[in-house]
């Protein structure tokens, strides 16, 4: 059974800092890994999607890495801004059921001005 | 292009009542998914439609939940009768291909009192 764990559950940092959010998963046979952002009262916004054959993806100030062998992914946010405050969700899909996304419980990020 | 839409955005009902949630996927997306997040837990998969057929309904919690997608366009999720533990946020997502990127709607917040 695939389980996805995110640490920490909550994080508060001052504006301008670089930060790392962590995600671990128990089954390395993943189809892909995705990082989402959720703002209060809104849906999920996809930030980065890493296919199983890839090691990392970058978009602007965001960089996500994937290490399947260790069952880990990190989301790196550079030069954090108050607008980055949201809940960040890590999610994986398995080859055995690639249509089903398995989510972690999320990291609630707060950037202090 | 319009994204995934869900109606209503928020529903408050009493225990024992019936509620029907609606999801309109992105036009042309044959694949439609339902997920939910109950209090304090991670987002979990409920089921997957390919056009009007249920491809995977392994996440449906019990027979009080009925999902339909007549005509392969919009989908409804009915809860009858609702119980307190059904409270949470119900998300819908759609994708072109079964393993393709899923686009999420804003969710319906269901409160059962």
CSV table of C-alpha atoms in Angstrom, one decimal:
chain,number,residue,atom,x,y,z
A,1,UNK,CA,0.0,0.0,0.0
A,2,UNK,CA,1.4,3.4,-1.0
A,3,UNK,CA,1.6,6.0,1.7
A,4,UNK,CA,2.7,9.6,1.3
A,5,UNK,CA,4.1,11.6,4.2
A,6,UNK,CA,4.9,15.3,4.3
A,7,UNK,CA,7.1,16.9,6.9
A,8,UNK,CA,6.7,19.4,8.4
A,9,UNK,CA,2.9,19.7,8.8
A,10,UNK,CA,3.3,23.5,9.1
A,11,UNK,CA,6.1,26.0,8.5
A,12,UNK,CA,6.4,29.7,9.1
A,13,UNK,CA,9.4,31.6,7.8
A,14,UNK,CA,10.2,35.3,7.1
A,15,UNK,CA,9.9,36.7,3.7
A,16,UNK,CA,12.9,36.3,1.5
A,17,UNK,CA,14.1,33.0,2.9
A,18,UNK,CA,14.7,29.9,0.8
A,19,UNK,CA,12.9,26.8,2.1
A,20,UNK,CA,12.5,23.1,1.5
A,21,UNK,CA,9.4,21.0,1.9
A,22,UNK,CA,9.8,17.3,2.2
A,23,UNK,CA,7.8,14.4,0.9
A,24,UNK,CA,8.4,10.7,1.3
A,25,UNK,CA,6.5,7.7,-0.2
A,26,UNK,CA,6.7,4.0,0.7
A,27,UNK,CA,6.4,2.3,-2.7
A,28,UNK,CA,9.1,3.4,-5.3
A,29,UNK,CA,7.1,2.0,-8.2
A,30,UNK,CA,5.6,5.3,-9.0
A,31,UNK,CA,4.3,6.6,-12.4
A,32,UNK,CA,4.9,10.2,-11.5
A,33,UNK,CA,5.0,12.6,-8.5
A,34,UNK,CA,3.3,16.0,-8.4
A,35,UNK,CA,3.3,19.0,-6.2
A,36,UNK,CA,0.1,21.0,-5.8
A,37,UNK,CA,-0.7,24.2,-4.1
A,38,UNK,CA,-4.1,24.8,-2.3
A,39,UNK,CA,-5.3,28.2,-1.3
A,40,UNK,CA,-8.1,28.4,1.3
A,41,UNK,CA,-11.5,27.9,-0.4
A,42,UNK,CA,-9.9,27.1,-3.8
A,43,UNK,CA,-9.1,24.1,-5.8
A,44,UNK,CA,-5.7,22.5,-6.3
A,45,UNK,CA,-3.2,24.1,-8.6
A,46,UNK,CA,-0.5,21.9,-10.1
A,47,UNK,CA,2.9,23.3,-9.5
A,48,UNK,CA,5.3,20.7,-10.9
A,49,UNK,CA,5.0,17.2,-12.2
A,50,UNK,CA,8.0,14.8,-12.3
A,51,UNK,CA,7.7,11.7,-14.4
A,52,UNK,CA,9.3,8.5,-12.9
A,53,UNK,CA,12.2,8.8,-15.4
A,54,UNK,CA,13.1,12.3,-14.4
A,55,UNK,CA,15.1,13.6,-11.4
A,56,UNK,CA,13.8,17.2,-11.1
A,57,UNK,CA,11.6,19.9,-12.6
A,58,UNK,CA,11.9,23.6,-12.3
A,59,UNK,CA,9.4,26.4,-12.7
A,60,UNK,CA,10.4,29.9,-11.8
A,61,UNK,CA,11.4,30.0,-8.1
A,62,UNK,CA,10.3,26.4,-7.6
A,63,UNK,CA,12.4,23.3,-8.0
A,64,UNK,CA,11.2,19.8,-7.2
A,65,UNK,CA,13.5,16.8,-7.0
A,66,UNK,CA,12.7,13.1,-7.1
A,67,UNK,CA,14.7,10.2,-5.7
A,68,UNK,CA,12.7,7.1,-6.3
A,69,UNK,CA,15.3,4.7,-4.7
A,70,UNK,CA,15.0,6.5,-1.4
A,71,UNK,CA,11.3,7.3,-1.8
A,72,UNK,CA,11.8,11.0,-1.4
A,73,UNK,CA,11.0,14.3,-3.1
A,74,UNK,CA,11.7,17.9,-2.1
A,75,UNK,CA,10.1,21.1,-3.1
A,76,UNK,CA,12.5,24.0,-3.0
A,77,UNK,CA,11.1,27.6,-2.9
A,78,UNK,CA,13.6,30.3,-3.5
A,79,UNK,CA,13.3,33.9,-2.2
A,80,UNK,CA,9.9,33.2,-0.5
A,81,UNK,CA,7.1,35.8,-0.8
A,82,UNK,CA,3.9,36.4,1.3
A,83,UNK,CA,2.0,35.2,-1.8
A,84,UNK,CA,3.6,31.8,-1.4
A,85,UNK,CA,1.5,31.2,1.7
A,86,UNK,CA,-0.7,28.2,1.1
A,87,UNK,CA,-0.9,24.5,1.7
A,88,UNK,CA,1.5,22.4,-0.4
A,89,UNK,CA,0.5,18.9,-1.3
A,90,UNK,CA,2.7,16.1,-2.5
A,91,UNK,CA,1.0,13.4,-4.5
A,92,UNK,CA,2.1,10.2,-6.4
A,93,UNK,CA,0.6,7.9,-8.9
A,94,UNK,CA,1.5,4.2,-9.1
A,95,UNK,CA,2.0,2.2,-12.3
A,96,UNK,CA,-0.6,-0.3,-11.1
A,97,UNK,CA,-3.3,2.4,-11.0
A,98,UNK,CA,-2.0,5.4,-12.8
A,99,UNK,CA,-5.3,7.2,-12.8
A,100,UNK,CA,-5.5,7.4,-9.0
A,101,UNK,CA,-3.6,10.1,-7.2
A,102,UNK,CA,-2.4,9.4,-3.7
A,103,UNK,CA,-2.0,12.5,-1.7
A,104,UNK,CA,0.1,13.4,1.4
A,105,UNK,CA,-1.6,15.4,4.1
A,106,UNK,CA,0.2,18.6,3.1
A,107,UNK,CA,2.5,21.3,4.6
A,108,UNK,CA,0.8,24.5,5.6
A,109,UNK,CA,3.3,27.3,4.7
A,110,UNK,CA,3.1,30.8,6.1
A,111,UNK,CA,5.5,33.5,4.8
A,112,UNK,CA,5.8,36.4,7.3
A,113,UNK,CA,6.2,39.9,5.7
B,1,UNK,CA,-11.2,27.6,-21.8
B,2,UNK,CA,-13.2,27.1,-18.7
B,3,UNK,CA,-11.8,24.9,-16.0
B,4,UNK,CA,-13.5,22.2,-13.9
B,5,UNK,CA,-16.5,23.7,-12.2
B,6,UNK,CA,-18.4,22.3,-9.2
B,7,UNK,CA,-21.7,23.1,-7.7
B,8,UNK,CA,-22.6,24.1,-5.0
B,9,UNK,CA,-19.5,25.6,-3.5
B,10,UNK,CA,-20.9,24.9,0.0
B,11,UNK,CA,-23.7,22.8,1.3
B,12,UNK,CA,-25.0,22.5,4.8
B,13,UNK,CA,-27.5,19.7,5.5
B,14,UNK,CA,-28.8,17.7,8.4
B,15,UNK,CA,-27.9,14.1,9.2
B,16,UNK,CA,-30.2,11.8,7.3
B,17,UNK,CA,-30.9,14.2,4.4
B,18,UNK,CA,-29.8,13.8,0.8
B,19,UNK,CA,-27.3,16.0,-1.1
B,20,UNK,CA,-26.2,15.9,-4.7
B,21,UNK,CA,-23.0,17.4,-5.8
B,22,UNK,CA,-22.3,18.3,-9.4
B,23,UNK,CA,-19.1,18.5,-11.4
B,24,UNK,CA,-18.6,19.8,-14.9
B,25,UNK,CA,-15.3,18.7,-16.4
B,26,UNK,CA,-13.2,20.6,-18.9
B,27,UNK,CA,-14.8,20.2,-22.3
B,28,UNK,CA,-13.5,17.2,-24.2
B,29,UNK,CA,-12.1,15.4,-21.1
B,30,UNK,CA,-13.3,11.9,-21.1
B,31,UNK,CA,-11.8,11.1,-17.7
B,32,UNK,CA,-13.5,12.4,-14.6
B,33,UNK,CA,-12.5,11.8,-11.0
B,34,UNK,CA,-14.0,12.4,-7.6
B,35,UNK,CA,-11.8,12.9,-4.5
B,36,UNK,CA,-12.7,14.0,-0.9
B,37,UNK,CA,-10.9,15.4,2.1
B,38,UNK,CA,-12.5,14.8,5.4
B,39,UNK,CA,-11.5,16.7,8.5
B,40,UNK,CA,-7.9,16.1,9.5
B,41,UNK,CA,-7.2,13.6,6.8
B,42,UNK,CA,-5.5,13.7,3.4
B,43,UNK,CA,-7.4,14.0,0.1
B,44,UNK,CA,-8.5,10.5,-1.0
B,45,UNK,CA,-9.6,9.1,-4.3
B,46,UNK,CA,-13.3,8.1,-4.6
B,47,UNK,CA,-13.8,7.0,-8.2
B,48,UNK,CA,-12.9,7.4,-11.9
B,49,UNK,CA,-15.1,7.6,-14.9
B,50,UNK,CA,-14.1,7.1,-18.5
B,51,UNK,CA,-17.0,8.8,-20.4
B,52,UNK,CA,-20.1,7.3,-18.7
B,53,UNK,CA,-18.4,4.2,-17.4
B,54,UNK,CA,-17.0,3.7,-13.9
B,55,UNK,CA,-13.4,2.6,-14.4
B,56,UNK,CA,-12.4,2.4,-10.8
B,57,UNK,CA,-14.7,2.9,-7.8
B,58,UNK,CA,-12.5,1.4,-5.2
B,59,UNK,CA,-12.4,4.5,-3.1
B,60,UNK,CA,-16.2,4.8,-2.6
B,61,UNK,CA,-16.7,4.5,1.2
B,62,UNK,CA,-20.1,2.7,1.2
B,63,UNK,CA,-23.4,2.3,-0.6
B,64,UNK,CA,-24.7,5.6,0.7
B,65,UNK,CA,-22.6,7.2,-2.1
B,66,UNK,CA,-23.8,7.1,-5.7
B,67,UNK,CA,-21.9,8.6,-8.6
B,68,UNK,CA,-23.3,9.0,-12.1
B,69,UNK,CA,-22.1,10.4,-15.4
B,70,UNK,CA,-25.0,10.1,-17.8
B,71,UNK,CA,-24.0,11.0,-21.3
B,72,UNK,CA,-20.4,11.2,-20.4
B,73,UNK,CA,-20.5,14.9,-19.7
B,74,UNK,CA,-21.1,16.2,-16.2
B,75,UNK,CA,-21.2,14.0,-13.2
B,76,UNK,CA,-23.2,13.9,-10.0
B,77,UNK,CA,-22.3,12.5,-6.6
B,78,UNK,CA,-25.2,11.8,-4.3
B,79,UNK,CA,-25.0,11.1,-0.6
B,80,UNK,CA,-28.1,9.4,0.8
B,81,UNK,CA,-28.6,9.5,3.7
B,82,UNK,CA,-25.8,11.8,4.8
B,83,UNK,CA,-23.9,11.1,8.0
B,84,UNK,CA,-21.8,13.4,10.2
B,85,UNK,CA,-18.6,11.7,9.0
B,86,UNK,CA,-19.4,12.7,5.4
B,87,UNK,CA,-18.5,16.3,6.2
B,88,UNK,CA,-15.5,17.5,4.2
B,89,UNK,CA,-14.5,18.9,0.9
B,90,UNK,CA,-15.4,17.0,-2.3
B,91,UNK,CA,-13.1,17.6,-5.3
B,92,UNK,CA,-13.7,16.8,-8.9
B,93,UNK,CA,-10.9,16.5,-11.5
B,94,UNK,CA,-10.8,15.8,-15.2
B,95,UNK,CA,-8.1,14.7,-17.7
B,96,UNK,CA,-7.9,14.0,-21.4
B,97,UNK,CA,-6.0,10.7,-21.0
B,98,UNK,CA,-6.4,8.2,-18.2
B,99,UNK,CA,-2.8,8.7,-17.0
B,100,UNK,CA,-2.7,12.4,-18.0
B,101,UNK,CA,-2.5,15.4,-15.8
B,102,UNK,CA,-5.6,15.9,-13.8
B,103,UNK,CA,-7.2,19.4,-13.4
B,104,UNK,CA,-9.0,20.0,-10.2
B,105,UNK,CA,-12.1,22.0,-9.5
B,106,UNK,CA,-12.5,24.3,-6.5
B,107,UNK,CA,-14.3,21.7,-4.5
B,108,UNK,CA,-17.7,21.5,-2.7
B,109,UNK,CA,-17.5,21.9,1.1
B,110,UNK,CA,-20.2,19.7,2.6
B,111,UNK,CA,-21.2,20.2,6.2
B,112,UNK,CA,-23.5,17.6,7.8
B,113,UNK,CA,-25.0,18.7,11.1
